[in-house]
PDB file of C-alpha atoms in Angstrom:
ATOM      1  CA  MET A  20     -38.704 -10.234 -27.474  1.00 51.00           C
ATOM      2  CA  ASN A  21     -40.962 -12.476 -25.358  1.00 60.00           C
ATOM      3  CA  PHE A  22     -39.420 -13.009 -21.919  1.00 65.00           C
ATOM      4  CA  ARG A  23     -40.250 -16.722 -21.899  1.00 70.00           C
ATOM      5  CA  ARG A  24     -38.510 -17.251 -25.232  1.00 67.00           C
ATOM      6  CA  PHE A  25     -35.561 -15.207 -24.035  1.00 66.00           C
ATOM      7  CA  LYS A  26     -35.349 -17.370 -20.909  1.00 72.00           C
ATOM      8  CA  ASN A  27     -35.461 -20.520 -23.019  1.00 71.00           C
ATOM      9  CA  ILE A  28     -32.644 -19.239 -25.249  1.00 68.00           C
ATOM     10  CA  LEU A  29     -30.588 -18.235 -22.205  1.00 67.00           C
ATOM     11  CA  TRP A  30     -31.143 -21.624 -20.573  1.00 75.00           C
ATOM     12  CA  LYS A  31     -30.160 -23.380 -23.800  1.00 71.00           C
ATOM     13  CA  GLU A  32     -26.942 -21.356 -24.026  1.00 67.00           C
ATOM     14  CA  LEU A  33     -26.070 -22.082 -20.398  1.00 68.00           C
ATOM     15  CA  LEU A  34     -26.583 -25.805 -20.964  1.00 72.00           C
ATOM     16  CA  ASP A  35     -24.366 -25.644 -24.045  1.00 67.00           C
ATOM     17  CA  LEU A  36     -21.723 -23.845 -22.022  1.00 65.00           C
ATOM     18  CA  ILE A  37     -21.791 -26.436 -19.236  1.00 66.00           C
ATOM     19  CA  ARG A  38     -21.620 -29.337 -21.689  1.00 67.00           C
ATOM     20  CA  ASP A  39     -18.692 -27.848 -23.617  1.00 65.00           C
ATOM     21  CA  ARG A  40     -15.777 -28.437 -21.280  1.00 68.00           C
ATOM     22  CA  ARG A  41     -13.273 -26.838 -23.652  1.00 66.00           C
ATOM     23  CA  THR A  42     -15.208 -23.572 -23.600  1.00 64.00           C
ATOM     24  CA  VAL A  43     -15.457 -23.630 -19.800  1.00 65.00           C
ATOM     25  CA  LEU A  44     -11.739 -24.308 -19.565  1.00 67.00           C
ATOM     26  CA  ALA A  45     -10.760 -21.579 -22.037  1.00 64.00           C
ATOM     27  CA  THR A  46     -13.140 -18.865 -20.870  1.00 64.00           C
ATOM     28  CA  ILE A  47     -13.392 -19.313 -17.098  1.00 66.00           C
ATOM     29  CA  ILE A  48     -10.789 -21.607 -15.577  1.00 68.00           C
ATOM     30  CA  MET A  49      -7.810 -20.530 -17.706  1.00 68.00           C
ATOM     31  CA  PRO A  50      -8.149 -16.767 -17.012  1.00 68.00           C
ATOM     32  CA  ILE A  51      -8.688 -17.370 -13.290  1.00 72.00           C
ATOM     33  CA  VAL A  52      -5.511 -19.454 -13.058  1.00 75.00           C
ATOM     34  CA  PHE A  53      -3.356 -17.955 -15.818  1.00 72.00           C
ATOM     35  CA  TYR A  54      -3.481 -14.212 -15.110  1.00 70.00           C
ATOM     36  CA  PRO A  55      -2.609 -14.357 -11.375  1.00 74.00           C
ATOM     37  CA  ALA A  56       0.067 -16.971 -12.078  1.00 78.00           C
ATOM     38  CA  LEU A  57       1.583 -14.807 -14.824  1.00 73.00           C
ATOM     39  CA  GLY A  58       1.699 -11.743 -12.567  1.00 72.00           C
ATOM     40  CA  GLY A  59       3.261 -13.736  -9.750  1.00 75.00           C
ATOM     41  CA  LEU A  60       5.825 -15.287 -12.087  1.00 76.00           C
ATOM     42  CA  ILE A  61       6.894 -11.908 -13.481  1.00 71.00           C
ATOM     43  CA  GLY A  62       7.247 -10.462  -9.979  1.00 70.00           C
ATOM     44  CA  TYR A  63       9.235 -13.485  -8.805  1.00 70.00           C
ATOM     45  CA  VAL A  64      11.621 -13.348 -11.778  1.00 65.00           C
ATOM     46  CA  PHE A  65      12.427  -9.686 -11.154  1.00 63.00           C
ATOM     47  CA  ARG A  66      12.931 -10.297  -7.430  1.00 65.00           C
ATOM     48  CA  ALA A  67      14.838 -13.547  -7.766  1.00 64.00           C
ATOM     49  CA  GLN A  68      17.564 -12.314 -10.111  1.00 80.00           C
ATOM     50  CA  PRO A  69      20.587 -11.375  -7.976  1.00 89.00           C
ATOM     51  CA  VAL A  70      22.822  -8.433  -8.850  1.00 92.00           C
ATOM     52  CA  TYR A  71      26.590  -8.971  -8.607  1.00 94.00           C
ATOM     53  CA  ILE A  72      28.979  -6.057  -8.087  1.00 95.00           C
ATOM     54  CA  ALA A  73      32.774  -6.244  -8.158  1.00 96.00           C
ATOM     55  CA  TYR A  74      34.666  -3.716  -6.014  1.00 97.00           C
ATOM     56  CA  ILE A  75      38.351  -3.144  -6.793  1.00 96.00           C
ATOM     57  CA  ASP A  76      40.123  -0.887  -4.296  1.00 95.00           C
ATOM     58  CA  GLN A  77      43.460   0.385  -5.623  1.00 94.00           C
ATOM     59  CA  ASP A  78      43.664   3.180  -3.055  1.00 94.00           C
ATOM     60  CA  ASP A  79      43.020   1.516   0.321  1.00 91.00           C
ATOM     61  CA  SER A  80      42.092   4.799   1.986  1.00 94.00           C
ATOM     62  CA  GLN A  81      39.479   5.579   4.623  1.00 94.00           C
ATOM     63  CA  TYR A  82      37.127   6.913   1.961  1.00 95.00           C
ATOM     64  CA  SER A  83      37.399   3.856  -0.275  1.00 95.00           C
ATOM     65  CA  LYS A  84      36.786   1.646   2.749  1.00 95.00           C
ATOM     66  CA  LYS A  85      33.825   3.798   3.731  1.00 96.00           C
ATOM     67  CA  LEU A  86      32.317   3.399   0.255  1.00 96.00           C
ATOM     68  CA  LEU A  87      32.704  -0.372   0.512  1.00 96.00           C
ATOM     69  CA  ASP A  88      30.985  -0.331   3.907  1.00 97.00           C
ATOM     70  CA  ILE A  89      28.066   1.652   2.457  1.00 96.00           C
ATOM     71  CA  LEU A  90      27.725  -0.762  -0.460  1.00 96.00           C
ATOM     72  CA  LYS A  91      27.753  -3.827   1.782  1.00 95.00           C
ATOM     73  CA  LYS A  92      25.320  -2.279   4.253  1.00 95.00           C
ATOM     74  CA  ASN A  93      22.862  -1.350   1.503  1.00 94.00           C
ATOM     75  CA  ALA A  94      23.266  -4.816  -0.044  1.00 93.00           C
ATOM     76  CA  SER A  95      22.481  -6.538   3.251  1.00 91.00           C
ATOM     77  CA  ASN A  96      19.402  -4.356   3.743  1.00 90.00           C
ATOM     78  CA  THR A  97      18.141  -5.057   0.221  1.00 85.00           C
ATOM     79  CA  GLY A  98      18.935  -8.763   0.190  1.00 80.00           C
ATOM     80  CA  ASN A  99      19.314  -9.160  -3.581  1.00 87.00           C
ATOM     81  CA  TYR A 100      22.659  -7.419  -4.147  1.00 93.00           C
ATOM     82  CA  TYR A 101      26.081  -8.966  -3.636  1.00 94.00           C
ATOM     83  CA  VAL A 102      29.341  -7.015  -3.429  1.00 96.00           C
ATOM     84  CA  PHE A 103      32.636  -8.847  -4.037  1.00 95.00           C
ATOM     85  CA  SER A 104      35.830  -7.103  -2.954  1.00 94.00           C
ATOM     86  CA  ASN A 105      38.220 -10.003  -3.555  1.00 92.00           C
ATOM     87  CA  TYR A 106      39.109  -8.964  -7.111  1.00 92.00           C
ATOM     88  CA  THR A 107      42.466  -7.249  -7.662  1.00 88.00           C
ATOM     89  CA  HIS A 108      42.328  -6.493 -11.401  1.00 89.00           C
ATOM     90  CA  PRO A 109      39.468  -5.298 -13.636  1.00 88.00           C
ATOM     91  CA  VAL A 110      40.122  -7.973 -16.263  1.00 89.00           C
ATOM     92  CA  GLU A 111      39.683 -10.670 -13.650  1.00 90.00           C
ATOM     93  CA  ALA A 112      36.255  -9.310 -12.730  1.00 91.00           C
ATOM     94  CA  LEU A 113      35.156  -8.623 -16.300  1.00 86.00           C
ATOM     95  CA  THR A 114      35.842 -12.214 -17.360  1.00 89.00           C
ATOM     96  CA  ASN A 115      33.154 -13.342 -14.931  1.00 90.00           C
ATOM     97  CA  PRO A 116      29.863 -13.238 -16.907  1.00 87.00           C
ATOM     98  CA  ASN A 117      27.826 -12.930 -13.701  1.00 89.00           C
ATOM     99  CA  ILE A 118      29.340  -9.575 -12.743  1.00 92.00           C
ATOM    100  CA  ASP A 119      26.954  -6.766 -13.680  1.00 92.00           C
ATOM    101  CA  ILE A 120      29.146  -3.781 -12.849  1.00 94.00           C
ATOM    102  CA  VAL A 121      32.746  -3.241 -11.759  1.00 95.00           C
ATOM    103  CA  ILE A 122      33.714  -0.400  -9.413  1.00 96.00           C
ATOM    104  CA  ILE A 123      37.346   0.702  -9.620  1.00 96.00           C
ATOM    105  CA  ILE A 124      38.740   3.039  -6.961  1.00 96.00           C
ATOM    106  CA  PRO A 125      41.964   4.472  -8.461  1.00 95.00           C
ATOM    107  CA  LYS A 126      45.036   5.295  -6.405  1.00 94.00           C
ATOM    108  CA  GLY A 127      44.878   8.774  -4.894  1.00 93.00           C
ATOM    109  CA  PHE A 128      41.106   8.661  -4.439  1.00 94.00           C
ATOM    110  CA  GLY A 129      41.207   9.484  -0.731  1.00 93.00           C
ATOM    111  CA  ASN A 130      44.082  11.966  -1.014  1.00 93.00           C
ATOM    112  CA  ASN A 131      42.240  14.026  -3.632  1.00 92.00           C
ATOM    113  CA  ILE A 132      39.239  14.305  -1.313  1.00 92.00           C
ATOM    114  CA  SER A 133      41.122  15.206   1.857  1.00 88.00           C
ATOM    115  CA  SER A 134      43.797  17.449   0.310  1.00 86.00           C
ATOM    116  CA  SER A 135      41.514  20.492   0.057  1.00 84.00           C
ATOM    117  CA  LEU A 136      37.936  21.632   0.490  1.00 82.00           C
ATOM    118  CA  GLU A 137      37.526  21.568  -3.294  1.00 85.00           C
ATOM    119  CA  GLY A 138      39.161  18.202  -3.939  1.00 87.00           C
ATOM    120  CA  VAL A 139      37.396  15.955  -6.445  1.00 90.00           C
ATOM    121  CA  SER A 140      38.030  12.252  -6.988  1.00 92.00           C
ATOM    122  CA  THR A 141      36.951   9.913  -9.760  1.00 93.00           C
ATOM    123  CA  VAL A 142      35.391   6.472  -9.505  1.00 96.00           C
ATOM    124  CA  ILE A 143      35.526   4.261 -12.600  1.00 95.00           C
ATOM    125  CA  LEU A 144      32.415   2.186 -13.312  1.00 95.00           C
ATOM    126  CA  LYS A 145      32.610  -0.562 -15.924  1.00 93.00           C
ATOM    127  CA  PHE A 146      29.050  -1.250 -17.031  1.00 86.00           C
ATOM    128  CA  ASN A 147      28.184  -4.656 -18.542  1.00 84.00           C
ATOM    129  CA  VAL A 148      25.829  -3.830 -21.429  1.00 84.00           C
ATOM    130  CA  ALA A 149      25.074  -7.526 -22.013  1.00 82.00           C
ATOM    131  CA  SER A 150      23.534  -7.910 -18.564  1.00 81.00           C
ATOM    132  CA  THR A 151      19.832  -7.272 -18.011  1.00 79.00           C
ATOM    133  CA  LYS A 152      20.563  -6.286 -14.401  1.00 84.00           C
ATOM    134  CA  SER A 153      23.213  -3.645 -15.113  1.00 86.00           C
ATOM    135  CA  GLY A 154      20.672  -0.837 -14.815  1.00 87.00           C
ATOM    136  CA  GLU A 155      19.744  -1.962 -11.304  1.00 88.00           C
ATOM    137  CA  ALA A 156      23.414  -2.288 -10.403  1.00 92.00           C
ATOM    138  CA  LEU A 157      24.189   1.219 -11.678  1.00 93.00           C
ATOM    139  CA  ASN A 158      21.340   2.745  -9.665  1.00 93.00           C
ATOM    140  CA  PHE A 159      22.509   0.868  -6.582  1.00 95.00           C
ATOM    141  CA  VAL A 160      26.099   2.095  -6.956  1.00 96.00           C
ATOM    142  CA  SER A 161      24.993   5.661  -7.734  1.00 95.00           C
ATOM    143  CA  SER A 162      22.976   5.704  -4.513  1.00 95.00           C
ATOM    144  CA  ALA A 163      26.033   4.611  -2.508  1.00 96.00           C
ATOM    145  CA  LEU A 164      28.237   7.237  -4.187  1.00 96.00           C
ATOM    146  CA  HIS A 165      25.669   9.907  -3.382  1.00 95.00           C
ATOM    147  CA  ALA A 166      25.646   8.816   0.267  1.00 95.00           C
ATOM    148  CA  LEU A 167      29.456   9.004   0.448  1.00 96.00           C
ATOM    149  CA  SER A 168      29.462  12.427  -1.237  1.00 94.00           C
ATOM    150  CA  THR A 169      26.988  13.694   1.362  1.00 92.00           C
ATOM    151  CA  LEU A 170      29.227  12.474   4.190  1.00 93.00           C
ATOM    152  CA  ILE A 171      32.270  14.166   2.631  1.00 93.00           C
ATOM    153  CA  VAL A 172      30.407  17.464   2.236  1.00 91.00           C
ATOM    154  CA  LYS A 173      29.329  17.330   5.880  1.00 91.00           C
ATOM    155  CA  GLU A 174      32.944  16.783   6.952  1.00 90.00           C
ATOM    156  CA  ARG A 175      34.086  19.767   4.916  1.00 90.00           C
ATOM    157  CA  VAL A 176      31.381  21.981   6.378  1.00 88.00           C
ATOM    158  CA  ARG A 177      32.415  20.988   9.912  1.00 87.00           C
ATOM    159  CA  ARG A 178      36.024  21.866   9.113  1.00 86.00           C
ATOM    160  CA  LEU A 179      35.085  25.193   7.582  1.00 85.00           C
ATOM    161  CA  ALA A 180      32.403  26.249  10.086  1.00 85.00           C
ATOM    162  CA  PRO A 181      32.221  23.999  13.161  1.00 84.00           C
ATOM    163  CA  ASN A 182      29.251  25.811  14.720  1.00 86.00           C
ATOM    164  CA  ILE A 183      26.989  25.850  11.672  1.00 85.00           C
ATOM    165  CA  ASP A 184      23.783  23.814  11.362  1.00 85.00           C
ATOM    166  CA  ILE A 185      24.799  21.355   8.638  1.00 83.00           C
ATOM    167  CA  LYS A 186      21.259  20.262   7.814  1.00 83.00           C
ATOM    168  CA  SER A 187      20.067  23.813   7.200  1.00 84.00           C
ATOM    169  CA  PHE A 188      23.266  24.660   5.335  1.00 82.00           C
ATOM    170  CA  LEU A 189      22.924  21.752   2.912  1.00 82.00           C
ATOM    171  CA  ASN A 190      19.152  22.093   2.503  1.00 82.00           C
ATOM    172  CA  PRO A 191      18.326  25.804   2.338  1.00 84.00           C
ATOM    173  CA  ILE A 192      14.989  25.122   0.615  1.00 87.00           C
ATOM    174  CA  GLU A 193      12.212  22.916   1.914  1.00 85.00           C
ATOM    175  CA  SER A 194       9.245  21.864  -0.192  1.00 85.00           C
ATOM    176  CA  LYS A 195       5.722  21.693   1.170  1.00 84.00           C
ATOM    177  CA  LEU A 196       3.332  19.434  -0.695  1.00 78.00           C
ATOM    178  CA  GLU A 197      -0.336  20.364  -0.842  1.00 78.00           C
ATOM    179  CA  LEU A 198      -2.827  18.058  -2.516  1.00 76.00           C
ATOM    180  CA  VAL A 199      -5.382  19.885  -4.643  1.00 80.00           C
ATOM    181  CA  GLY A 200      -8.075  18.794  -7.042  1.00 74.00           C
ATOM    182  CA  PRO A 201      -9.712  20.464 -10.037  1.00 73.00           C
ATOM    183  CA  GLY A 202     -10.389  24.144  -9.370  1.00 74.00           C
ATOM    184  CA  GLY A 203      -7.820  24.292  -6.578  1.00 76.00           C
ATOM    185  CA  ARG A 204      -9.952  22.552  -3.964  1.00 77.00           C
ATOM    186  CA  LYS A 205      -8.195  20.676  -1.195  1.00 80.00           C
ATOM    187  CA  ALA A 206      -7.938  16.997  -2.052  1.00 75.00           C
ATOM    188  CA  ARG A 207      -7.823  13.942   0.145  1.00 75.00           C
ATOM    189  CA  PRO A 208      -4.648  11.789   0.164  1.00 70.00           C
ATOM    190  CA  GLU A 209      -6.477   8.798  -1.321  1.00 69.00           C
ATOM    191  CA  GLU A 210      -7.337  10.824  -4.427  1.00 68.00           C
ATOM    192  CA  ARG A 211      -3.696  10.557  -5.479  1.00 68.00           C
ATOM    193  CA  PHE A 212      -4.356   6.928  -6.334  1.00 68.00           C
ATOM    194  CA  LEU A 213      -7.549   7.606  -8.293  1.00 72.00           C
ATOM    195  CA  TYR A 214      -5.814   7.068 -11.638  1.00 69.00           C
ATOM    196  CA  LEU A 215      -4.365   3.765 -10.455  1.00 68.00           C
ATOM    197  CA  THR A 216      -7.809   2.719  -9.244  1.00 73.00           C
ATOM    198  CA  LEU A 217      -9.286   3.489 -12.649  1.00 73.00           C
ATOM    199  CA  MET A 218      -6.575   1.432 -14.352  1.00 74.00           C
ATOM    200  CA  ILE A 219      -7.298  -1.518 -12.070  1.00 71.00           C
ATOM    201  CA  LEU A 220     -11.010  -1.116 -12.818  1.00 71.00           C
ATOM    202  CA  VAL A 221     -10.356  -1.190 -16.561  1.00 71.00           C
ATOM    203  CA  LEU A 222      -8.203  -4.313 -16.230  1.00 68.00           C
ATOM    204  CA  GLY A 223     -10.823  -5.961 -14.043  1.00 65.00           C
ATOM    205  CA  LEU A 224     -13.512  -5.118 -16.592  1.00 67.00           C
ATOM    206  CA  TYR A 225     -11.418  -6.682 -19.342  1.00 67.00           C
ATOM    207  CA  PHE A 226     -10.870  -9.877 -17.371  1.00 63.00           C
ATOM    208  CA  SER A 227     -14.578 -10.121 -16.551  1.00 61.00           C
ATOM    209  CA  MET A 228     -15.596  -9.520 -20.178  1.00 65.00           C
ATOM    210  CA  HIS A 229     -13.065 -11.935 -21.644  1.00 62.00           C
ATOM    211  CA  PRO A 230     -15.014 -15.121 -20.780  1.00 62.00           C
ATOM    212  CA  ALA A 231     -18.277 -13.626 -22.044  1.00 62.00           C
ATOM    213  CA  ILE A 232     -16.731 -12.516 -25.333  1.00 66.00           C
ATOM    214  CA  SER A 233     -15.171 -15.931 -25.891  1.00 62.00           C
ATOM    215  CA  PHE A 234     -18.416 -17.697 -25.078  1.00 61.00           C
ATOM    216  CA  VAL A 235     -20.489 -15.467 -27.380  1.00 63.00           C
ATOM    217  CA  ALA A 236     -18.015 -15.963 -30.218  1.00 64.00           C
ATOM    218  CA  ASP A 237     -18.056 -19.723 -29.680  1.00 61.00           C
ATOM    219  CA  SER A 238     -21.845 -19.727 -29.462  1.00 62.00           C
ATOM    220  CA  ILE A 239     -22.249 -17.813 -32.727  1.00 61.00           C
ATOM    221  CA  THR A 240     -19.842 -20.212 -34.410  1.00 61.00           C
ATOM    222  CA  GLY A 241     -21.882 -23.144 -33.115  1.00 59.00           C
ATOM    223  CA  GLU A 242     -25.121 -21.629 -34.354  1.00 56.00           C
ATOM    224  CA  LYS A 243     -23.582 -21.176 -37.799  1.00 54.00           C
ATOM    225  CA  GLU A 244     -22.417 -24.781 -37.870  1.00 57.00           C
ATOM    226  CA  ARG A 245     -25.880 -25.996 -36.857  1.00 55.00           C
ATOM    227  CA  ARG A 246     -27.481 -23.575 -39.362  1.00 55.00           C
ATOM    228  CA  THR A 247     -29.706 -22.168 -36.603  1.00 52.00           C
ATOM    229  CA  LEU A 248     -28.221 -18.666 -36.441  1.00 48.00           C
ATOM    230  CA  GLU A 249     -30.791 -17.167 -38.815  1.00 44.00           C
ATOM    231  CA  ALA A 250     -33.655 -18.648 -36.828  1.00 46.00           C
ATOM    232  CA  LEU A 251     -32.192 -17.292 -33.609  1.00 48.00           C
ATOM    233  CA  LEU A 252     -31.818 -13.776 -35.032  1.00 48.00           C
ATOM    234  CA  VAL A 253     -35.381 -13.565 -36.340  1.00 44.00           C
ATOM    235  CA  THR A 254     -36.963 -14.900 -33.162  1.00 47.00           C
ATOM    236  CA  PRO A 255     -39.398 -12.183 -31.959  1.00 48.00           C
TER     237      PRO A 255
END
């Protein structure tokens, strides 16, 4: 194709693009504004939704109080979780549609833990399946229960063997992470994020191609309507 004719066709298409405000809006301005706004909106919605947890203590022991302290401390550090300990009956908490999960500490909870080195207690969790935030609430509560269990195990180890190193006793195996690449070569830390970088590159390529694809499709449609498509295709 002659370069001068190609330049004329390109200039003509650019003029058509500038004149057609709807095409400019749909192919350039809308993606620039819409995609970042959509990502920000999704992130805000997930962050803005608070998680409500009801805590019912029927035992009133040091361990049930310790669990409540852990929950409230973690909630204050996170900033999006709220623990309510003013409920006295499960039905009262379950009638509140905003409550995502109810924690019930049954009577004898603390006594079962402290009675022997093998004592096991049960915590009842009432999970609201209708809530979209129940999964987050369950993970939050499970983390607090794990923290309390770790404290109880440490207390039992101190009672059984006061002079033992608790950290080594509870963690007899340590893992050492080595980053390697294909063939076993030593890899750099930034190579861990290579896959994520490629995904971002693919998304960026899609967003950059989207306006061009829309413009080409609109241009071909316009050439068909003006019955000049055949002449354009056979231009040497």
